[in-house]
Amino acid sequence: MEDTIFDKILRGEIPSEKVYEDEVVYAFKDINPVAPVHVLVIPKSKLEKFSDFEDLSSLEVGNFIKKVSIVAKELGLKEDGYRVVFNNGRDGGQEVNYLHAHILGGKKLSFSRL
Ligand code: 5GP
């Protein structure tokens, strides 16, 4: 697997603004935020993209999704709401080949039909 910028962030070789960490996930602020709150959540056990979830057990997938929900709560977004985005592959606009959930919030987000 490609050694991505997120591998380097997880190893502490590149600085990041950590907002949450436990044994399963690492969450940090996006360097180029598109909303007042824009956080990326990555699994410590690497997957390259969302479609790799098919190789995991339902429990493992559920654990990751649950952590994303917990991070959003820790960020204070639970009451007003937020958006979770997974960009998957080329057509999905994925730039970094390390699976990550975007948590977006802090304002009422619009939805473009592209
Ligand atoms: P993708 O397009 O792959 O779903 O999203 C990648 C995200 O990673 C982008 O929103 C981009 O701003 C963010 N990003 C890229 N390089 C870095 C970095 O070095 N540090 C941080 N914190 N975010 C990054």
PDB file of C-alpha atoms and ligand atoms in Angstrom:
ATOM      1  CA  MET A   1       0.000   0.000   0.000  1.00  0.00           C
ATOM      2  CA  GLU A   2       1.077   3.543  -0.734  1.00  0.00           C
ATOM      3  CA  ASP A   3       2.598   5.438   2.221  1.00  0.00           C
ATOM      4  CA  THR A   4       0.219   8.402   2.313  1.00  0.00           C
ATOM      5  CA  ILE A   5       0.291  11.720   4.100  1.00  0.00           C
ATOM      6  CA  PHE A   6      -2.194  10.296   6.618  1.00  0.00           C
ATOM      7  CA  ASP A   7       0.176   7.382   7.391  1.00  0.00           C
ATOM      8  CA  LYS A   8       2.810  10.008   8.175  1.00  0.00           C
ATOM      9  CA  ILE A   9       0.369  12.016  10.308  1.00  0.00           C
ATOM     10  CA  LEU A  10      -0.579   8.888  12.258  1.00  0.00           C
ATOM     11  CA  ARG A  11       3.111   8.114  12.878  1.00  0.00           C
ATOM     12  CA  GLY A  12       3.655  11.708  14.038  1.00  0.00           C
ATOM     13  CA  GLU A  13       6.097  12.458  11.210  1.00  0.00           C
ATOM     14  CA  ILE A  14       3.886  15.291   9.947  1.00  0.00           C
ATOM     15  CA  PRO A  15       2.157  17.587  12.444  1.00  0.00           C
ATOM     16  CA  SER A  16      -1.619  17.646  12.725  1.00  0.00           C
ATOM     17  CA  GLU A  17      -4.188  19.259  14.984  1.00  0.00           C
ATOM     18  CA  LYS A  18      -5.539  16.283  16.889  1.00  0.00           C
ATOM     19  CA  VAL A  19      -9.106  16.534  18.152  1.00  0.00           C
ATOM     20  CA  TYR A  20      -9.654  12.938  19.293  1.00  0.00           C
ATOM     21  CA  GLU A  21      -7.715   9.698  19.588  1.00  0.00           C
ATOM     22  CA  ASP A  22      -8.358   6.252  20.989  1.00  0.00           C
ATOM     23  CA  GLU A  23      -7.238   2.715  20.218  1.00  0.00           C
ATOM     24  CA  VAL A  24      -9.364   2.557  17.044  1.00  0.00           C
ATOM     25  CA  VAL A  25      -9.283   5.999  15.406  1.00  0.00           C
ATOM     26  CA  TYR A  26      -7.305   9.212  15.057  1.00  0.00           C
ATOM     27  CA  ALA A  27      -9.161  12.455  14.281  1.00  0.00           C
ATOM     28  CA  PHE A  28      -7.602  15.740  13.220  1.00  0.00           C
ATOM     29  CA  LYS A  29      -8.532  19.065  11.618  1.00  0.00           C
ATOM     30  CA  ASP A  30      -8.531  19.244   7.834  1.00  0.00           C
ATOM     31  CA  ILE A  31      -5.736  21.526   6.620  1.00  0.00           C
ATOM     32  CA  ASN A  32      -8.073  23.130   4.065  1.00  0.00           C
ATOM     33  CA  PRO A  33     -11.465  23.342   5.797  1.00  0.00           C
ATOM     34  CA  VAL A  34     -14.630  23.785   3.749  1.00  0.00           C
ATOM     35  CA  ALA A  35     -16.837  24.374   6.813  1.00  0.00           C
ATOM     36  CA  PRO A  36     -16.287  26.041  10.218  1.00  0.00           C
ATOM     37  CA  VAL A  37     -15.718  22.554  11.627  1.00  0.00           C
ATOM     38  CA  HIS A  38     -13.946  20.143   9.264  1.00  0.00           C
ATOM     39  CA  VAL A  39     -12.373  17.106  10.863  1.00  0.00           C
ATOM     40  CA  LEU A  40     -10.997  13.918   9.335  1.00  0.00           C
ATOM     41  CA  VAL A  41     -11.358  10.581  11.116  1.00  0.00           C
ATOM     42  CA  ILE A  42      -9.072   7.706  10.111  1.00  0.00           C
ATOM     43  CA  PRO A  43      -8.934   4.124  11.365  1.00  0.00           C
ATOM     44  CA  LYS A  44      -5.612   3.234  12.985  1.00  0.00           C
ATOM     45  CA  SER A  45      -5.808  -0.095  11.193  1.00  0.00           C
ATOM     46  CA  LYS A  46      -5.359   1.105   7.646  1.00  0.00           C
ATOM     47  CA  LEU A  47      -7.870   0.754   4.847  1.00  0.00           C
ATOM     48  CA  GLU A  48      -7.376   2.542   1.554  1.00  0.00           C
ATOM     49  CA  LYS A  49     -10.947   3.441   0.819  1.00  0.00           C
ATOM     50  CA  PHE A  50     -14.582   3.131   1.757  1.00  0.00           C
ATOM     51  CA  SER A  51     -15.126   0.176  -0.571  1.00  0.00           C
ATOM     52  CA  ASP A  52     -12.590  -1.820   1.512  1.00  0.00           C
ATOM     53  CA  PHE A  53     -15.268  -1.964   4.211  1.00  0.00           C
ATOM     54  CA  GLU A  54     -16.584  -4.997   2.321  1.00  0.00           C
ATOM     55  CA  ASP A  55     -13.544  -6.945   3.583  1.00  0.00           C
ATOM     56  CA  LEU A  56     -14.258  -6.156   7.252  1.00  0.00           C
ATOM     57  CA  SER A  57     -16.726  -7.701   9.631  1.00  0.00           C
ATOM     58  CA  SER A  58     -19.924  -5.826  10.298  1.00  0.00           C
ATOM     59  CA  LEU A  59     -18.688  -5.315  13.857  1.00  0.00           C
ATOM     60  CA  GLU A  60     -15.464  -3.647  12.676  1.00  0.00           C
ATOM     61  CA  VAL A  61     -17.324  -1.384  10.265  1.00  0.00           C
ATOM     62  CA  GLY A  62     -19.862  -0.554  12.953  1.00  0.00           C
ATOM     63  CA  ASN A  63     -17.098   0.245  15.432  1.00  0.00           C
ATOM     64  CA  PHE A  64     -15.562   2.746  13.042  1.00  0.00           C
ATOM     65  CA  ILE A  65     -18.880   4.423  12.246  1.00  0.00           C
ATOM     66  CA  LYS A  66     -19.671   4.597  15.951  1.00  0.00           C
ATOM     67  CA  LYS A  67     -16.337   6.341  16.560  1.00  0.00           C
ATOM     68  CA  VAL A  68     -17.133   8.907  13.873  1.00  0.00           C
ATOM     69  CA  SER A  69     -20.370   9.614  15.711  1.00  0.00           C
ATOM     70  CA  ILE A  70     -18.497   9.948  19.021  1.00  0.00           C
ATOM     71  CA  VAL A  71     -15.964  12.353  17.499  1.00  0.00           C
ATOM     72  CA  ALA A  72     -18.816  14.507  16.163  1.00  0.00           C
ATOM     73  CA  LYS A  73     -20.333  14.592  19.647  1.00  0.00           C
ATOM     74  CA  GLU A  74     -16.960  15.503  21.177  1.00  0.00           C
ATOM     75  CA  LEU A  75     -16.775  18.357  18.669  1.00  0.00           C
ATOM     76  CA  GLY A  76     -20.089  19.678  20.025  1.00  0.00           C
ATOM     77  CA  LEU A  77     -21.974  19.025  16.800  1.00  0.00           C
ATOM     78  CA  LYS A  78     -24.581  16.562  18.035  1.00  0.00           C
ATOM     79  CA  GLU A  79     -27.371  19.036  18.736  1.00  0.00           C
ATOM     80  CA  ASP A  80     -27.167  21.195  15.609  1.00  0.00           C
ATOM     81  CA  GLY A  81     -26.151  18.384  13.273  1.00  0.00           C
ATOM     82  CA  TYR A  82     -23.359  17.749  10.834  1.00  0.00           C
ATOM     83  CA  ARG A  83     -22.488  15.915   7.634  1.00  0.00           C
ATOM     84  CA  VAL A  84     -20.292  12.850   7.223  1.00  0.00           C
ATOM     85  CA  VAL A  85     -18.635  12.371   3.830  1.00  0.00           C
ATOM     86  CA  PHE A  86     -16.569   9.514   2.451  1.00  0.00           C
ATOM     87  CA  ASN A  87     -14.994  10.241  -0.918  1.00  0.00           C
ATOM     88  CA  ASN A  88     -14.268   6.909  -2.578  1.00  0.00           C
ATOM     89  CA  GLY A  89     -11.898   6.477  -5.502  1.00  0.00           C
ATOM     90  CA  ARG A  90     -11.255   8.655  -8.516  1.00  0.00           C
ATOM     91  CA  ASP A  91     -14.807   9.531  -9.445  1.00  0.00           C
ATOM     92  CA  GLY A  92     -15.640  10.085  -5.785  1.00  0.00           C
ATOM     93  CA  GLY A  93     -12.945  12.758  -5.597  1.00  0.00           C
ATOM     94  CA  GLN A  94     -10.704  10.889  -3.149  1.00  0.00           C
ATOM     95  CA  GLU A  95      -7.266  12.525  -3.025  1.00  0.00           C
ATOM     96  CA  VAL A  96      -5.635  10.675  -0.140  1.00  0.00           C
ATOM     97  CA  ASN A  97      -5.613   6.873  -0.392  1.00  0.00           C
ATOM     98  CA  TYR A  98      -6.163   6.253   3.299  1.00  0.00           C
ATOM     99  CA  LEU A  99      -9.804   5.810   4.242  1.00  0.00           C
ATOM    100  CA  HIS A 100     -11.141   8.847   6.050  1.00  0.00           C
ATOM    101  CA  ALA A 101     -14.483  10.251   7.093  1.00  0.00           C
ATOM    102  CA  HIS A 102     -14.952  13.988   6.745  1.00  0.00           C
ATOM    103  CA  ILE A 103     -17.051  15.497   9.558  1.00  0.00           C
ATOM    104  CA  LEU A 104     -18.443  18.850   8.447  1.00  0.00           C
ATOM    105  CA  GLY A 105     -20.425  21.229  10.607  1.00  0.00           C
ATOM    106  CA  GLY A 106     -20.639  24.530  12.406  1.00  0.00           C
ATOM    107  CA  LYS A 107     -23.088  26.052   9.925  1.00  0.00           C
ATOM    108  CA  LYS A 108     -26.165  25.032   7.970  1.00  0.00           C
ATOM    109  CA  LEU A 109     -24.700  23.223   4.991  1.00  0.00           C
ATOM    110  CA  SER A 110     -26.180  23.469   1.525  1.00  0.00           C
ATOM    111  CA  PHE A 111     -26.491  20.437  -0.724  1.00  0.00           C
ATOM    112  CA  SER A 112     -25.506  20.698  -4.357  1.00  0.00           C
ATOM    113  CA  ARG A 113     -26.887  18.246  -6.896  1.00  0.00           C
ATOM    114  CA  LEU A 114     -23.548  18.627  -8.746  1.00  0.00           C
TER     115      LEU A 114
HETATM  116  P1  5GP B   1     -10.268  13.478   0.063  1.00  0.00           P
HETATM  117  O1  5GP B   1     -10.413  14.377  -1.144  1.00  0.00           O
HETATM  118  O2  5GP B   1      -9.195  12.448  -0.153  1.00  0.00           O
HETATM  119  O3  5GP B   1     -11.570  12.907   0.536  1.00  0.00           O
HETATM  120  O4  5GP B   1      -9.831  14.426   1.230  1.00  0.00           O
HETATM  121  C1  5GP B   1      -8.523  14.627   1.612  1.00  0.00           C
HETATM  122  C2  5GP B   1      -8.527  15.753   2.610  1.00  0.00           C
HETATM  123  O5  5GP B   1      -7.266  15.770   3.259  1.00  0.00           O
HETATM  124  C3  5GP B   1      -8.716  17.134   1.975  1.00  0.00           C
HETATM  125  O6  5GP B   1      -9.878  17.748   2.528  1.00  0.00           O
HETATM  126  C4  5GP B   1      -7.434  17.888   2.325  1.00  0.00           C
HETATM  127  O7  5GP B   1      -7.664  19.245   2.639  1.00  0.00           O
HETATM  128  C5  5GP B   1      -6.907  17.103   3.510  1.00  0.00           C
HETATM  129  N1  5GP B   1      -5.458  17.119   3.638  1.00  0.00           N
HETATM  130  C6  5GP B   1      -4.557  16.897   2.645  1.00  0.00           C
HETATM  131  N2  5GP B   1      -3.293  16.959   3.130  1.00  0.00           N
HETATM  132  C7  5GP B   1      -3.423  17.220   4.471  1.00  0.00           C
HETATM  133  C8  5GP B   1      -2.468  17.407   5.514  1.00  0.00           C
HETATM  134  O8  5GP B   1      -1.252  17.345   5.321  1.00  0.00           O
HETATM  135  N3  5GP B   1      -2.967  17.676   6.757  1.00  0.00           N
HETATM  136  C9  5GP B   1      -4.300  17.754   6.995  1.00  0.00           C
HETATM  137  N4  5GP B   1      -4.671  18.025   8.258  1.00  0.00           N
HETATM  138  N5  5GP B   1      -5.220  17.577   6.028  1.00  0.00           N
HETATM  139  C10 5GP B   1      -4.788  17.325   4.787  1.00  0.00           C
END
